[in-house]
XYZ file of C-alpha atoms in Angstrom:
566
model
C 191.428 240.142 344.739
C 189.468 241.186 342.375
C 186.728 238.270 341.997
C 186.160 237.764 345.954
C 185.172 241.303 346.850
C 184.326 240.065 350.676
C 187.781 238.918 351.231
C 190.272 241.548 352.485
C 193.803 240.961 350.466
C 196.603 240.407 352.732
C 199.770 242.622 353.207
C 201.633 239.681 351.094
C 199.145 239.958 348.442
C 199.351 243.623 347.992
C 203.168 243.913 347.687
C 204.540 246.017 345.293
C 201.225 247.226 343.911
C 200.629 250.908 343.867
C 197.972 252.172 346.465
C 194.869 254.221 345.479
C 194.895 254.249 341.794
C 192.834 256.572 339.881
C 193.354 256.556 336.029
C 191.765 259.393 333.808
C 190.097 257.939 330.855
C 189.052 261.356 329.366
C 185.348 260.510 329.748
C 185.878 260.123 333.681
C 188.252 258.113 335.969
C 188.697 254.526 336.685
C 188.939 254.155 340.437
C 190.924 251.069 340.797
C 189.132 249.503 343.903
C 191.647 246.911 344.910
C 194.432 249.413 345.381
C 192.525 251.083 347.960
C 193.128 249.846 351.833
C 190.304 252.200 353.302
C 186.924 252.536 351.563
C 186.715 255.931 352.828
C 189.462 256.915 349.980
C 187.263 255.242 347.689
C 184.363 257.655 348.753
C 186.448 260.698 348.529
C 187.846 259.829 345.024
C 184.209 259.331 343.526
C 183.277 262.566 345.094
C 186.233 264.562 343.192
C 184.206 263.471 340.084
C 184.108 266.576 337.505
C 180.919 267.817 336.225
C 179.828 265.975 332.743
C 182.191 263.120 333.358
C 181.571 259.808 334.568
C 183.819 257.969 337.129
C 183.847 254.527 337.690
C 185.070 252.351 340.710
C 185.840 248.821 339.853
C 186.795 246.142 341.825
C 185.813 247.701 345.331
C 185.888 245.348 348.552
C 182.656 245.163 350.418
C 180.597 247.195 347.711
C 177.549 247.179 349.934
C 179.590 248.822 352.502
C 181.148 251.532 350.186
C 177.683 252.471 349.243
C 176.444 252.631 352.992
C 179.107 254.965 353.661
C 177.841 257.506 351.562
C 174.258 256.124 350.365
C 173.000 259.776 349.109
C 175.959 259.721 346.755
C 176.645 256.265 345.672
C 175.233 253.444 344.224
C 176.006 249.892 342.949
C 175.943 249.704 339.001
C 173.452 247.542 337.542
C 176.267 245.657 335.841
C 177.868 242.392 334.904
C 181.668 241.744 335.053
C 182.600 238.968 332.599
C 186.276 237.589 332.375
C 188.256 236.116 329.875
C 191.056 234.215 331.256
C 193.587 234.599 328.386
C 195.573 231.400 328.766
C 192.397 229.714 327.637
C 191.743 232.156 324.765
C 191.304 230.554 321.105
C 191.994 232.802 318.124
C 189.305 232.756 314.995
C 190.642 230.565 312.333
C 189.553 233.130 309.802
C 189.448 236.617 309.595
C 186.473 238.603 309.939
C 185.378 240.035 306.570
C 185.789 243.645 305.658
C 187.166 244.752 308.843
C 190.577 245.832 309.797
C 191.520 246.717 313.402
C 194.559 248.719 313.952
C 195.948 250.898 316.721
C 195.092 254.490 316.874
C 198.004 256.479 315.557
C 196.896 260.067 315.863
C 194.999 262.836 317.694
C 192.639 262.997 314.745
C 191.586 259.143 315.471
C 191.101 260.226 318.938
C 188.353 262.816 317.528
C 186.782 259.841 315.275
C 186.568 257.548 318.263
C 184.536 260.351 320.087
C 182.297 260.445 316.966
C 181.697 256.525 317.300
C 180.690 257.465 320.957
C 178.505 260.188 319.873
C 176.704 257.797 317.492
C 176.161 255.658 320.431
C 174.914 258.194 323.153
C 178.061 257.548 325.058
C 180.031 260.337 327.288
C 182.468 262.039 325.105
C 186.355 261.901 325.999
C 188.444 264.514 326.233
C 190.601 263.841 323.140
C 194.108 265.319 324.500
C 193.780 262.939 327.559
C 193.043 260.159 325.268
C 195.760 260.851 323.172
C 198.263 261.345 325.708
C 197.089 258.049 327.225
C 197.821 256.298 324.310
C 201.239 257.419 324.162
C 201.906 255.120 327.291
C 201.952 251.322 327.127
C 199.080 251.322 330.048
C 196.342 252.265 327.497
C 195.683 250.713 324.274
C 193.303 252.315 321.683
C 192.062 250.220 319.140
C 189.983 251.026 315.971
C 188.137 249.231 313.330
C 187.994 250.338 309.463
C 185.854 249.093 306.757
C 187.933 248.119 304.615
C 185.408 248.762 301.680
C 185.167 252.384 302.457
C 188.388 253.332 304.616
C 186.013 254.652 307.152
C 186.231 254.249 310.930
C 183.358 252.331 312.027
C 184.233 250.976 315.747
C 186.736 251.241 318.819
C 187.737 249.604 322.241
C 189.775 250.581 324.897
C 192.312 248.292 327.024
C 193.891 249.227 329.967
C 197.104 247.241 331.254
C 196.465 247.006 335.122
C 200.470 245.658 335.090
C 201.919 248.419 333.783
C 199.071 251.118 335.445
C 200.062 249.756 339.124
C 201.831 247.072 339.224
C 198.889 244.423 339.205
C 200.375 241.362 340.957
C 197.217 239.840 339.442
C 198.857 240.736 335.783
C 194.995 241.431 334.890
C 193.563 244.073 332.243
C 190.323 245.519 331.489
C 188.392 246.518 328.114
C 186.372 249.589 328.071
C 184.097 251.753 325.750
C 183.373 248.854 323.033
C 181.419 250.946 320.409
C 180.522 250.196 316.655
C 179.126 252.725 314.050
C 175.397 251.658 314.656
C 174.570 251.548 311.020
C 177.566 250.963 308.544
C 179.667 248.260 310.644
C 180.013 245.274 308.725
C 178.834 242.092 310.888
C 181.231 241.191 313.509
C 183.102 244.399 314.040
C 182.618 244.407 317.403
C 183.952 240.514 317.899
C 187.196 241.732 315.925
C 187.796 244.459 318.151
C 187.476 242.289 321.639
C 189.639 239.791 319.678
C 192.508 242.024 318.611
C 192.548 243.458 322.527
C 192.864 240.474 324.052
C 195.377 238.900 321.611
C 197.349 242.165 322.621
C 197.221 241.015 325.987
C 197.980 237.386 325.349
C 201.357 238.566 324.085
C 202.173 240.433 327.052
C 201.581 237.535 329.073
C 198.658 239.046 331.061
C 196.270 236.657 333.103
C 192.995 237.919 332.137
C 190.728 240.713 330.539
C 187.656 241.816 332.177
C 184.760 244.024 331.159
C 181.594 245.423 332.513
C 178.480 245.376 330.546
C 174.799 246.206 331.637
C 172.758 243.485 332.640
C 170.248 244.198 329.828
C 172.682 244.669 327.037
C 171.637 241.084 325.691
C 173.710 241.399 322.164
C 177.119 242.114 323.835
C 176.394 239.447 326.267
C 175.996 236.956 323.672
C 179.374 238.313 322.123
C 181.172 237.759 325.223
C 179.964 234.363 326.147
C 180.601 233.359 322.324
C 184.241 234.548 323.178
C 184.772 232.734 326.134
C 184.081 235.287 328.738
C 182.821 233.765 332.024
C 180.852 235.770 335.136
C 182.867 237.051 337.684
C 181.607 238.576 341.406
C 183.102 242.113 341.087
C 180.741 245.039 340.567
C 181.122 248.680 339.881
C 180.284 251.362 342.138
C 179.310 254.930 340.420
C 178.221 258.374 341.845
C 174.823 259.476 341.785
C 175.021 262.447 339.057
C 172.508 263.268 336.095
C 174.562 261.181 333.647
C 173.897 258.209 335.614
C 170.316 259.087 336.909
C 168.745 256.455 334.712
C 170.504 253.803 336.655
C 169.494 254.564 340.097
C 166.544 256.820 339.721
C 162.735 255.398 338.533
C 162.217 256.775 334.969
C 159.011 258.605 333.863
C 156.369 256.364 332.467
C 156.081 255.982 328.664
C 159.842 256.896 327.921
C 160.837 253.544 326.480
C 158.038 254.078 323.981
C 159.230 257.297 322.635
C 161.298 257.604 319.190
C 164.812 258.401 319.050
C 164.077 262.043 318.340
C 161.963 262.663 321.171
C 163.819 260.193 323.560
C 167.111 262.302 322.970
C 165.214 265.452 324.358
C 163.844 263.602 327.200
C 167.334 261.996 328.465
C 168.864 265.501 328.190
C 166.274 267.273 330.080
C 166.238 264.312 332.837
C 170.089 264.986 333.282
C 169.330 268.755 333.874
C 166.658 267.923 336.453
C 164.069 268.880 334.481
C 160.882 267.333 335.157
C 159.746 265.125 332.148
C 156.317 263.959 331.501
C 155.621 261.653 328.394
C 152.181 262.907 327.555
C 151.753 260.942 324.404
C 154.356 258.409 323.526
C 153.222 257.518 319.789
C 153.242 261.281 318.854
C 156.743 261.828 320.580
C 154.956 264.586 322.884
C 156.810 265.538 326.170
C 155.489 268.120 329.201
C 158.890 269.440 330.483
C 158.744 271.350 333.738
C 161.174 273.432 335.762
C 159.882 275.519 338.866
C 156.522 276.894 337.952
C 157.256 277.028 334.135
C 156.181 274.286 331.936
C 156.996 273.920 327.989
C 155.245 271.210 325.918
C 157.299 269.634 322.845
C 156.716 267.063 320.192
C 159.924 266.201 319.039
C 161.779 269.340 318.470
C 158.908 271.223 317.719
C 157.925 273.222 320.870
C 155.379 275.787 321.909
C 157.698 278.454 320.964
C 157.195 277.741 317.177
C 153.710 279.586 316.212
C 151.127 278.459 314.378
C 152.193 281.122 311.603
C 155.685 279.765 311.189
C 154.418 276.019 310.948
C 152.309 277.209 307.985
C 155.131 279.083 306.493
C 157.078 276.003 306.433
C 154.330 273.639 305.577
C 153.293 275.193 302.240
C 156.589 275.164 300.176
C 154.926 277.749 297.606
C 154.765 280.292 300.870
C 158.396 279.079 301.841
C 159.748 280.331 298.540
C 157.935 283.594 298.569
C 159.243 284.648 302.000
C 162.731 283.180 300.878
C 162.719 285.560 297.735
C 161.907 288.410 299.619
C 164.832 287.680 302.262
C 167.417 287.526 299.836
C 167.915 283.870 299.734
C 168.496 282.489 296.457
C 165.849 279.576 295.605
C 165.695 277.367 292.446
C 163.439 278.287 289.369
C 159.809 276.819 289.788
C 156.410 276.245 288.494
C 153.239 275.251 289.787
C 150.970 272.110 288.581
C 147.986 270.776 289.552
C 145.715 268.073 287.692
C 145.336 268.660 284.065
C 147.314 271.883 284.309
C 150.965 271.184 283.246
C 151.992 274.137 281.030
C 154.124 276.291 282.949
C 155.687 272.783 284.640
C 156.480 271.639 280.824
C 157.797 275.110 279.645
C 159.860 274.726 282.623
C 161.287 271.234 281.972
C 162.031 272.479 278.348
C 163.900 275.427 279.693
C 166.270 273.913 282.125
C 165.810 270.151 281.254
C 165.432 268.203 284.205
C 163.127 268.998 287.540
C 162.099 267.833 290.873
C 158.437 267.308 291.214
C 156.856 267.319 294.679
C 153.734 267.950 296.742
C 153.659 271.647 297.732
C 152.766 270.348 301.176
C 154.211 267.136 303.035
C 157.114 265.722 304.625
C 159.360 262.762 304.806
C 159.962 262.616 300.929
C 156.719 261.452 300.285
C 155.639 262.240 296.485
C 158.807 263.438 295.247
C 160.120 262.480 292.275
C 163.822 263.526 291.075
C 165.102 264.141 287.430
C 162.147 264.370 285.386
C 163.051 264.991 281.759
C 160.121 264.810 279.486
C 155.988 265.189 279.269
C 155.312 261.440 280.059
C 157.649 261.520 282.950
C 156.115 264.671 284.278
C 152.618 263.339 284.320
C 153.733 260.267 286.258
C 155.656 262.604 288.497
C 152.484 264.742 288.995
C 150.080 262.121 289.232
C 152.192 260.743 292.381
C 152.403 264.070 293.964
C 148.950 264.460 293.820
C 148.455 261.616 295.786
C 149.842 263.738 298.763
C 148.684 267.334 297.992
C 146.396 268.886 295.346
C 148.867 271.478 294.497
C 152.453 270.456 292.878
C 155.510 272.148 292.874
C 157.748 271.745 289.875
C 161.703 272.955 290.505
C 164.785 273.126 288.760
C 166.768 270.387 289.172
C 169.985 271.547 290.396
C 173.039 269.590 290.645
C 175.022 269.470 293.932
C 174.908 268.000 297.508
C 171.942 267.973 299.904
C 172.863 270.009 302.910
C 170.931 270.117 306.082
C 171.594 273.249 308.116
C 170.119 273.343 311.557
C 169.095 276.514 313.251
C 168.304 276.693 316.810
C 167.494 280.455 318.312
C 169.292 282.384 315.249
C 172.277 280.450 315.089
C 173.730 277.614 313.460
C 174.213 274.676 315.482
C 175.008 272.049 312.979
C 175.315 271.255 309.091
C 175.452 267.959 307.459
C 175.408 266.599 303.894
C 172.590 264.266 303.310
C 173.103 261.432 300.593
C 170.401 258.889 299.251
C 170.811 255.487 300.487
C 173.053 253.073 299.072
C 174.633 249.729 299.487
C 178.350 248.466 299.243
C 178.829 245.032 297.621
C 180.360 241.899 299.308
C 181.006 239.610 296.583
C 178.357 236.982 297.731
C 174.947 239.049 298.178
C 172.498 240.060 295.562
C 171.376 243.811 295.602
C 168.176 242.857 297.360
C 170.190 241.039 300.020
C 172.229 243.944 300.481
C 169.118 246.245 300.627
C 167.634 244.184 303.515
C 170.492 243.869 305.415
C 171.309 247.878 305.127
C 167.593 248.549 305.716
C 167.729 246.349 308.984
C 170.718 248.118 310.357
C 169.008 251.097 309.907
C 165.881 250.235 311.476
C 167.459 249.138 314.701
C 169.720 252.220 314.809
C 166.648 254.884 314.634
C 164.200 252.691 316.287
C 162.270 252.019 313.193
C 162.351 255.522 311.723
C 164.559 254.895 308.684
C 164.501 251.927 306.236
C 165.005 251.473 302.592
C 161.727 250.788 300.540
C 161.888 247.884 298.173
C 159.768 249.183 295.666
C 159.655 250.403 292.076
C 161.485 253.572 292.710
C 164.431 251.410 294.389
C 164.421 249.120 291.270
C 164.643 251.873 288.861
C 167.481 253.628 290.740
C 169.534 250.424 290.940
C 168.613 250.011 286.993
C 170.301 253.224 286.372
C 173.437 252.154 288.248
C 173.540 249.222 285.897
C 172.510 246.595 288.182
C 169.476 244.190 288.505
C 167.518 243.607 291.915
C 169.205 240.078 291.878
C 172.898 240.555 290.531
C 175.561 240.098 292.770
C 177.712 243.224 293.017
C 181.458 242.916 293.325
C 183.036 243.357 296.956
C 183.550 247.141 297.804
C 181.280 248.353 294.784
C 178.902 251.225 296.139
C 175.219 251.358 294.752
C 173.157 254.230 294.963
C 169.499 252.599 295.654
C 167.333 255.556 296.290
C 167.242 259.371 294.440
C 166.290 261.500 297.212
C 168.324 261.597 300.566
C 165.419 261.477 302.843
C 166.160 259.990 306.221
C 163.000 258.064 306.328
C 163.972 256.164 303.006
C 167.265 254.946 304.167
C 169.681 258.218 303.706
C 172.547 258.754 305.443
C 173.672 261.788 306.951
C 177.663 263.103 307.419
C 178.397 266.162 309.690
C 180.029 269.211 308.016
C 179.482 272.114 310.470
C 183.449 272.421 310.735
C 183.300 273.193 306.817
C 180.235 274.981 305.958
C 181.021 278.475 304.476
C 180.139 281.720 306.394
C 177.962 282.946 303.776
C 175.949 279.646 303.426
C 175.743 279.961 307.468
C 174.425 283.378 307.163
C 171.762 282.573 304.478
C 170.413 279.693 306.818
C 170.151 282.058 309.638
C 168.483 284.787 307.489
C 166.025 281.897 306.348
C 165.197 281.063 309.805
C 164.738 284.938 310.924
C 162.512 285.369 307.780
C 159.973 282.446 308.711
C 160.403 283.941 312.318
C 160.932 280.165 313.595
C 162.827 279.245 316.571
C 164.247 275.809 315.341
C 164.286 274.667 311.951
C 166.122 272.639 309.429
C 166.913 274.505 306.418
C 167.805 272.362 303.212
C 170.123 273.682 300.724
C 171.719 272.401 297.397
C 175.341 273.024 297.540
C 177.867 272.206 294.587
C 180.642 272.021 297.413
C 180.226 272.202 301.145
C 183.051 274.639 301.694
C 181.884 276.884 299.034
C 179.635 279.861 299.076
C 177.051 278.657 296.226
C 173.735 277.632 297.118
C 170.146 277.178 296.571
C 167.391 277.006 298.904
C 165.230 273.943 298.851
C 162.828 273.948 302.056
C 162.565 274.390 305.675
C 161.554 271.635 308.192
C 159.875 272.747 311.234
C 160.563 269.794 313.286
C 164.332 268.583 312.237
C 165.678 265.372 313.655
C 167.888 266.583 316.739
C 169.452 262.800 316.777
C 170.962 263.164 313.281
C 173.775 265.511 313.867
C 176.171 263.770 315.881
C 178.516 264.856 317.402
C 177.118 268.289 317.468
C 175.151 269.188 320.720
C 172.104 269.776 318.763
C 169.808 268.668 321.920
C 171.723 270.662 324.395
C 171.056 273.776 322.537
C 167.501 272.991 322.108
C 166.990 272.190 325.632
C 168.938 275.664 326.166
C 166.267 277.488 324.307
C 163.333 275.988 326.166
C 164.794 276.492 329.556
C 168.143 278.913 329.430
C 168.219 279.160 333.321
C 169.307 275.206 333.137
C 171.970 276.131 330.495
C 175.513 274.502 331.434
C 178.308 276.560 331.997
């Protein structure tokens, strides 16, 4: 019934199988096409799709006829269906290193699954629905843990057709395979698929099916390696904003955008906003609704004035504005070529300082932890390569906190951490840095990488290692001092933990700068506490770095409030 869509099953084949089966997955519904005798019933089921969800009909009979019944509403998904005959499955002879796959055991695990979905740009599921599903044996939610860190770094969902609707073929299907795009150890996806397949082998099921986009070459290679083969089944979906990229022409130049601009373009297209890519290398877009047009460069738009930009650009000006607004700043001094007296006095008073160009971004020219005159001279010399004026500030201990403020409201907060690597007991520090940096680059479209330079060597030496040393398995080694994302830093969402006074200070800072969208950087001893010190404000914060918070949604709300989702 499921691999020959042109052949109508007989009454004998359907015997005992439930009819017109629709399964709620939380992110949308699975319409099991083989259970429908009348194609019009499938059309009606897909028309009942909820806003913001993605329904999928798999195994429809005569899909071209089905689409022909509602050509303005339905389309055939450009994906392949792969099948693993479970009686031919062969387990892997050895375990995949550093990955432990287990069954989800709590609603909190469902929230962690959603975080993985968000990192991969997938539709989020309703956690309560997913948890209710998981408490039946029809659905299986697996998660992968990194044994070195204990973090959840992958997930997959299985549906047992025999238990769900008494499938006479005893089939099963795999959905939503996703892994952390930066932190997952190699083989995480394979481990998840294998454990799911082995669960269904143990139940005596016949096959495991999955749907994969035709151009997802990495996933297809994995499935073929595990023994999956193509079958003729297809998926049919409803034309909606989420699916628009699959059935409608996309604006020219979209594929050349960096992740920060692409995220905005995708959200605009989902809302029916016209998108014109005016300069893909610059990340510049022209967004139009009706007769109104707004030009953006990533999260920078026409709504940010030149005055507000200049206030953020010069850190000396930013400090003065913050002091007048009652926002706490670190003690500071100015330096320039040949004039270090004020900076030396600050070093003598506080013990350690941060040296940075008065103007600049992306962590260029910054030196952290300067403690003596020789170090100060070197750090100022480096900063002078980027700006003729240098700012020296007290090194305040604490965590690097980015608070994203859009339209005078905190939308997200995240702790930024300097780049680090985790030992595996086999690779040198250099090899670990290269492999970690490659994952960062792939996940960010080349925006984030860990430099192999003198600074990295010095930080590794401070941790007690040489670049050719092999750290033990699970050993975490910091390899950069600054938490800048462009040099491989990572980010962890802490929005729910942010203290109200810190949130209020971030909003006050944005208001003082008179800027509609900004990333306020603070140092905090504890993300849940009220203490903070202001570091700087970014006029073009990366919206892609704050999953699962709705940063891009709030940005487009600001630009086009008439498209705001109810």
